[in-house]
Short mmCIF file of C-alpha atoms in Angstrom, two decimals:
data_model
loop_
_atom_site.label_atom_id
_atom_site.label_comp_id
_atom_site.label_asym_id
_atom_site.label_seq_id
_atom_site.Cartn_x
_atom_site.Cartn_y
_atom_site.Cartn_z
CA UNK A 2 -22.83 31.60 -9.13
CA UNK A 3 -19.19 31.41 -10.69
CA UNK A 4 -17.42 32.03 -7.25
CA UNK A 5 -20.00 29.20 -5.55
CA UNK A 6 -19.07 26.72 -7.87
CA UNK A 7 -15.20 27.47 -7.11
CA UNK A 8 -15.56 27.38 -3.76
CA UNK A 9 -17.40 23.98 -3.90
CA UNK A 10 -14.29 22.33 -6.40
CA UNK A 11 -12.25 23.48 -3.88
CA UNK A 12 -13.62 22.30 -0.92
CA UNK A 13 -13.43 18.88 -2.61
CA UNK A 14 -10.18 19.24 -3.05
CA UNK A 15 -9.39 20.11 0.23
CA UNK A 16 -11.12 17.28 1.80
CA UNK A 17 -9.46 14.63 -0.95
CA UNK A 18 -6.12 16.27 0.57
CA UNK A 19 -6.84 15.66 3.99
CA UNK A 20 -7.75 11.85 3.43
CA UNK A 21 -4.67 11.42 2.18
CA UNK A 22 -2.53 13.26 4.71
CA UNK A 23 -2.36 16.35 2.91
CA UNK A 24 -2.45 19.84 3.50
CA UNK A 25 -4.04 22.89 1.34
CA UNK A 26 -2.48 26.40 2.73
CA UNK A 27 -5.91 28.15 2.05
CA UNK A 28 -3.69 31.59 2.41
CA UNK A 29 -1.44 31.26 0.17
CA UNK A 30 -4.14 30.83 -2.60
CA UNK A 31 -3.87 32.87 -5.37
CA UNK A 32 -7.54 33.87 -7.22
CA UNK A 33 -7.40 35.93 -10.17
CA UNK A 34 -9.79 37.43 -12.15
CA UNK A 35 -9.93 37.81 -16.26
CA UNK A 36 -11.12 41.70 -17.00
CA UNK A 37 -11.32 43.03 -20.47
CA UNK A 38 -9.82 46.62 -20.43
CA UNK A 39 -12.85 48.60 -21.22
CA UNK A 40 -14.27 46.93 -17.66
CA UNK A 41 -11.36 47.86 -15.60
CA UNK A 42 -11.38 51.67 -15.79
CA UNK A 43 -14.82 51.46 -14.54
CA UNK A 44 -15.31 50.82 -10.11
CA UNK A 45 -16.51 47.73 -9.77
CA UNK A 46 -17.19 45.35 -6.77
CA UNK A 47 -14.84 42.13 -7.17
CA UNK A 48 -16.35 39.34 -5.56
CA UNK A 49 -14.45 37.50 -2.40
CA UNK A 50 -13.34 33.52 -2.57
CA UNK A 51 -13.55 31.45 0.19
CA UNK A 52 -10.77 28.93 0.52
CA UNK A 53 -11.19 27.21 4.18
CA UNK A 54 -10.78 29.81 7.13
CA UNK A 55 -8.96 32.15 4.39
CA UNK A 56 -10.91 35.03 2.44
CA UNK A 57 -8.94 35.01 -0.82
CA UNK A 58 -9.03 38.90 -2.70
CA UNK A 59 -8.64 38.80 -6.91
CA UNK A 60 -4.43 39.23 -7.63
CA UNK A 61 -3.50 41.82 -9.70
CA UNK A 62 -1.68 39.14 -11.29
CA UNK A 63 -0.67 35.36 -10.42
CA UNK A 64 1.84 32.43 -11.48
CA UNK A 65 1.10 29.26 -12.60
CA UNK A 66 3.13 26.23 -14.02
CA UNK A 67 6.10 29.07 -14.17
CA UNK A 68 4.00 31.62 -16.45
CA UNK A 69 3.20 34.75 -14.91
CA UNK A 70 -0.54 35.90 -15.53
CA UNK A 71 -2.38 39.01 -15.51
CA UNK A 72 -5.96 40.12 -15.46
CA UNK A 73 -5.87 41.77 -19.14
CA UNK A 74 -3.62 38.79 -20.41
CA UNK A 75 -1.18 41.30 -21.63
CA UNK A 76 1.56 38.82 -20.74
CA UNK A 77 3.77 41.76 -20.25
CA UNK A 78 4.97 40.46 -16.23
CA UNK A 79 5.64 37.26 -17.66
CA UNK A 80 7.87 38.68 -20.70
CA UNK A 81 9.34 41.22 -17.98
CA UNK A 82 10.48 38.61 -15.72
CA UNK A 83 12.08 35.91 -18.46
CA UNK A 84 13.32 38.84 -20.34
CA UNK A 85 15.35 40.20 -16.68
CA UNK A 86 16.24 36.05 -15.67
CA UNK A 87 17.71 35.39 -19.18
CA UNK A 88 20.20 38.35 -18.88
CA UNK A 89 21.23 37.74 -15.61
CA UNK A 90 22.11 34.32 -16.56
CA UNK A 91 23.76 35.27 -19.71
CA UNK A 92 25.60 37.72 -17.56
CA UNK A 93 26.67 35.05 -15.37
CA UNK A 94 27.39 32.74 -18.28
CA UNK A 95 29.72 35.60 -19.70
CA UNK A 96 32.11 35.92 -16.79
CA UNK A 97 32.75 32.03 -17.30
CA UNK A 98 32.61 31.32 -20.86
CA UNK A 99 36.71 31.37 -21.35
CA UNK A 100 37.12 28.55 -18.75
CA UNK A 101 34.05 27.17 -20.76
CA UNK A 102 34.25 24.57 -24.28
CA UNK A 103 32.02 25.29 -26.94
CA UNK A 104 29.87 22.67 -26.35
CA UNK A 105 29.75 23.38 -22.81
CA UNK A 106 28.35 27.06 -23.57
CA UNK A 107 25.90 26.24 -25.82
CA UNK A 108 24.69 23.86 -23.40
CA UNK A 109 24.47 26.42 -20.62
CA UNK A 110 23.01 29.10 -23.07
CA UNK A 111 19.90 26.61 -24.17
CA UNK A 112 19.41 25.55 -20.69
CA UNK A 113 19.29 28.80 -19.32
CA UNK A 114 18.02 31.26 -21.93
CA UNK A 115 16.48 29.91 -25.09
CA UNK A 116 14.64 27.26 -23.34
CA UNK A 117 13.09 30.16 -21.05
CA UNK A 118 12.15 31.47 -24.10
CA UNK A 119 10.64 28.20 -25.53
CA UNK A 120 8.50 27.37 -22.20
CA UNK A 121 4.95 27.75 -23.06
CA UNK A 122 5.74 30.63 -25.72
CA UNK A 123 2.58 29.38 -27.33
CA UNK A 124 0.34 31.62 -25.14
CA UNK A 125 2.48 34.83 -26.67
CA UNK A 126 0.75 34.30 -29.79
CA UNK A 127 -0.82 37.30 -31.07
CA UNK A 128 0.63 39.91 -28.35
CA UNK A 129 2.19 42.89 -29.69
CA UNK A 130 5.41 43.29 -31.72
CA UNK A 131 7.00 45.46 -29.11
CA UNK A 132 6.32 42.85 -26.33
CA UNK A 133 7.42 39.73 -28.58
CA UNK A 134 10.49 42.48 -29.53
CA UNK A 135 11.58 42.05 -25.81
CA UNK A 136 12.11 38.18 -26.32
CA UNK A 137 14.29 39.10 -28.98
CA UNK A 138 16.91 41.14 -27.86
CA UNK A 139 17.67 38.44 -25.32
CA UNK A 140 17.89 35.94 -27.85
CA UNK A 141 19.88 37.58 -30.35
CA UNK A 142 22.42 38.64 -27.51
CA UNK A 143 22.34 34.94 -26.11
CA UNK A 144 23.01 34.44 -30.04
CA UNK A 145 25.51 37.07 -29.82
CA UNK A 146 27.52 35.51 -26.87
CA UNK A 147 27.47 32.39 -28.17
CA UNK A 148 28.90 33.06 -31.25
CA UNK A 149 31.33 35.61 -30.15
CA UNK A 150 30.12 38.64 -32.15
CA UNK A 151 29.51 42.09 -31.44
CA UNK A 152 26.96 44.03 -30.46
CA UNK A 153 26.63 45.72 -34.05
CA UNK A 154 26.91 43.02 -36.39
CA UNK A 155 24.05 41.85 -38.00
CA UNK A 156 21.54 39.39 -35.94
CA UNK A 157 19.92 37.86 -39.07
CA UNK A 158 22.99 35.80 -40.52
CA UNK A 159 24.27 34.67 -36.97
CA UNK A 160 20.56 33.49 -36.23
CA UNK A 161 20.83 31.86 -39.57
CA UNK A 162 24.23 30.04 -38.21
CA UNK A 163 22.73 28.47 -35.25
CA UNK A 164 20.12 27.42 -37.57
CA UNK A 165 17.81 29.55 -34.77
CA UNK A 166 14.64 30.85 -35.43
CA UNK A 167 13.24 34.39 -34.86
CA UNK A 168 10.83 34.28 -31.26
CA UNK A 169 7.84 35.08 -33.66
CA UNK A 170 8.16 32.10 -35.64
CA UNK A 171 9.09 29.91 -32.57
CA UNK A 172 5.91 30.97 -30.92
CA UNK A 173 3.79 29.66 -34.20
CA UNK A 174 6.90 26.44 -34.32
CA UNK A 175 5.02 25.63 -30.64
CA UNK A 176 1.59 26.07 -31.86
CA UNK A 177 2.09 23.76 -35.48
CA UNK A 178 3.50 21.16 -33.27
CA UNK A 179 0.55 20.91 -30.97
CA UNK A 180 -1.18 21.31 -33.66
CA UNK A 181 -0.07 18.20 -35.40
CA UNK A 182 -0.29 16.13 -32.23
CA UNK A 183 -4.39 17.30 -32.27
CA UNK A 184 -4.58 16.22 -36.01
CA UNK A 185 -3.03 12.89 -35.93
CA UNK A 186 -4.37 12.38 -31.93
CA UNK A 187 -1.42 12.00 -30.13
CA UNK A 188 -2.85 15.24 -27.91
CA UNK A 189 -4.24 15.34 -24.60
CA UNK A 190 -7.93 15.38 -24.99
CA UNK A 191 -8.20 18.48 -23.58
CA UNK A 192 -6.67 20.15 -26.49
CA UNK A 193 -8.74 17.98 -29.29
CA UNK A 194 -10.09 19.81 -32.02
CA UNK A 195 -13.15 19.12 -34.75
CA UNK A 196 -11.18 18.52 -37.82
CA UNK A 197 -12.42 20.27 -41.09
CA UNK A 198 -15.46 17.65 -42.89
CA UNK A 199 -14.27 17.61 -46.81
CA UNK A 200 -18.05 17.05 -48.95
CA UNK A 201 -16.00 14.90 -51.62
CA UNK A 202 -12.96 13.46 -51.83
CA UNK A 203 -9.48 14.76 -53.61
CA UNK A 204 -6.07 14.34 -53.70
CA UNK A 205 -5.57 16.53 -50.59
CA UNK A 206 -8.26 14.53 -48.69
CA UNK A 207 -5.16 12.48 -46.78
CA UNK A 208 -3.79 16.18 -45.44
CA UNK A 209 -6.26 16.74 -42.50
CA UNK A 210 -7.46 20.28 -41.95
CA UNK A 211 -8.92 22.02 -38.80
CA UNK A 212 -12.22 23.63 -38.47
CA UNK A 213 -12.20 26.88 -38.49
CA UNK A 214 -13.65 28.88 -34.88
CA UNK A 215 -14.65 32.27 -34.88
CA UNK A 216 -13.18 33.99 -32.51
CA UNK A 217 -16.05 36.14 -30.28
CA UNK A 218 -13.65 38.40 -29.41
CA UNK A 219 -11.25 40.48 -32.01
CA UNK A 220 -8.37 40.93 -29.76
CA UNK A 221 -8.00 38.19 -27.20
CA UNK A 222 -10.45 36.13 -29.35
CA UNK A 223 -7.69 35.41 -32.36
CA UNK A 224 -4.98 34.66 -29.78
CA UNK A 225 -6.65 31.51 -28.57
CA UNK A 226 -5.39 27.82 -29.46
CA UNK A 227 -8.47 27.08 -30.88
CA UNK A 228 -8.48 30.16 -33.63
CA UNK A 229 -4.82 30.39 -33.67
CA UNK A 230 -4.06 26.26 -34.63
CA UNK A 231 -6.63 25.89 -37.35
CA UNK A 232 -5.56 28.84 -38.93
CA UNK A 233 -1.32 27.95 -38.91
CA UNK A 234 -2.07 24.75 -39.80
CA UNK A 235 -4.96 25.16 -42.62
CA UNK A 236 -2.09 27.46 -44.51
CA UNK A 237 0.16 24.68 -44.48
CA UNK A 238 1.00 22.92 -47.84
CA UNK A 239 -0.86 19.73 -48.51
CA UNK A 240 2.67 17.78 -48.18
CA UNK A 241 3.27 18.75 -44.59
CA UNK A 242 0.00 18.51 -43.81
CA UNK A 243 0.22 14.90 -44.57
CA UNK A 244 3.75 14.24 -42.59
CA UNK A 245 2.65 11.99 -39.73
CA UNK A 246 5.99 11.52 -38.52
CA UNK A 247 6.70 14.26 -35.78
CA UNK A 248 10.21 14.99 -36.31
CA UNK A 249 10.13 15.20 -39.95
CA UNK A 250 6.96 17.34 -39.75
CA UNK A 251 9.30 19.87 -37.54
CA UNK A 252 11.97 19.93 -39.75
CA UNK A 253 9.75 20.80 -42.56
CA UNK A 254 7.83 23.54 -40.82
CA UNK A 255 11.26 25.31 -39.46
CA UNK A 256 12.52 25.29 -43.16
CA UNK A 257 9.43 27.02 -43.86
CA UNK A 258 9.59 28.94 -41.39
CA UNK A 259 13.33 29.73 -41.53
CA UNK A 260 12.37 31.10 -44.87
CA UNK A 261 9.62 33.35 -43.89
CA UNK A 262 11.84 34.92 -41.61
CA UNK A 263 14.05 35.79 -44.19
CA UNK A 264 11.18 37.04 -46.75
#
């Protein structure tokens, strides 16, 4: 029923390409299929799309929008392939950075590195330490370059210097900030949530909350935007909370942050 309904959507597409002298390369579609691990040790029959004159086979994995996803949403392709791009281009970056000002560097290092790092980290949320620990050795070495220190001093105070925050907390900085934009509805719609009905009214009544989901699933469940969001943003303080300016509600959140890291 699933694969009939895709096939339809895309045939509509198709056809609202070719009235407007377009073109949809039906083999070159990618299809991929979400499979919880316990379901793909077993044999099973996947089903067959079809796009056009093409037959379109489930990928083992697929990109989209520049992130790299897989059928157990392990993420760990995605991490595999920034983690590999970042240190060629610090490598790169290295061989020039004596011809290179300061300002010139850093510039080259954000563009090339940490905002890799930053694009759509919010998905990462919830994946292991040991994947998220990739992230971090190439940001503390694009730290580390930057900065002009060795490869054994301590990662914590030059991280500190940059005023740079630790890829764990950037990944919940990226969530907090969408989730602010939900709260105070400057969000696409498609990422509205219900906000948290108080019965009476206090002093923290002005500091919206989210409602709580519970997540159906405990592993992949907890990682989505709707579980993950309500539950960064409901352990806020009531202060933040209340921030409707953007920028100053970021620079509150990294202090907080900042200092979590350091606890």
């Amino acid at each position: 029923m699933a694969i009939s309904h895709m096939e339809e959507c895309i045939s509509e597409v198709r056809m609202w390409l070719s009235n407007n002298q377009l073109k949809l390369n039906d083999d070159k579609t990618d299809f991929l299929m979400l499979i919880p691990p316990s379901t793909r040790q077993k044999h099973i029959q996947l089903p067959v799309l079809s796009v056009g004159s093409s037959l379109i086979t489930p990928s083992s994995k697929s990109r989209n929008l520049g992130v790299v996803f897989d059928q157990g949403m392990t993420f760990h392709d995605h991490i595999s392939k920034t983690v590999s791009t970042g240190f060629f281009y610090l490598h790169s970056i290295a061989l020039a950075k004596k011809y290179l000002p300061a300002e010139a560097l850093a510039t080259l290092v954000h563009a090339f590195v940490s905002a890799r790092i930053d694009s759509c980290s919010s998905i990462l949320y919830g994946l292991p330490k040991y994947e998220i620990n990739r992230l971090q050795k190439l940001l503390n070495q694009a730290a580390r370059l930057l900065t002009h220190t060795g490869k054994y001093d301590r990662i914590t105070p030059i991280l500190r210097k940059l005023h740079w925050l630790p890829v764990h907390q950037r990944i919940q900085f990226k969530i907090l900030t969408l989730a602010h934009k939900v709260v105070y509805e400057t969000s696409p719609l498609y990422l509205r949530l219900p906000k948290h009905q108080q019965s009476r009214i206090t002093r923290s009544s002005s500091a919206p909350l989210l409602e709580r989901k519970r997540a159906t699933k405990r592993s992949a469940g907890d990682r989505a935007f709707s579980v993950a969001a309500p539950s960064l943003w409901n352990a806020l303080p009531v202060a933040i909370r209340s921030t409707g300016d953007l920028h100053a509600f970021q620079r509150l959140i990294k202090t907080i942050l900042f200092r979590n890291a350091s606890s």
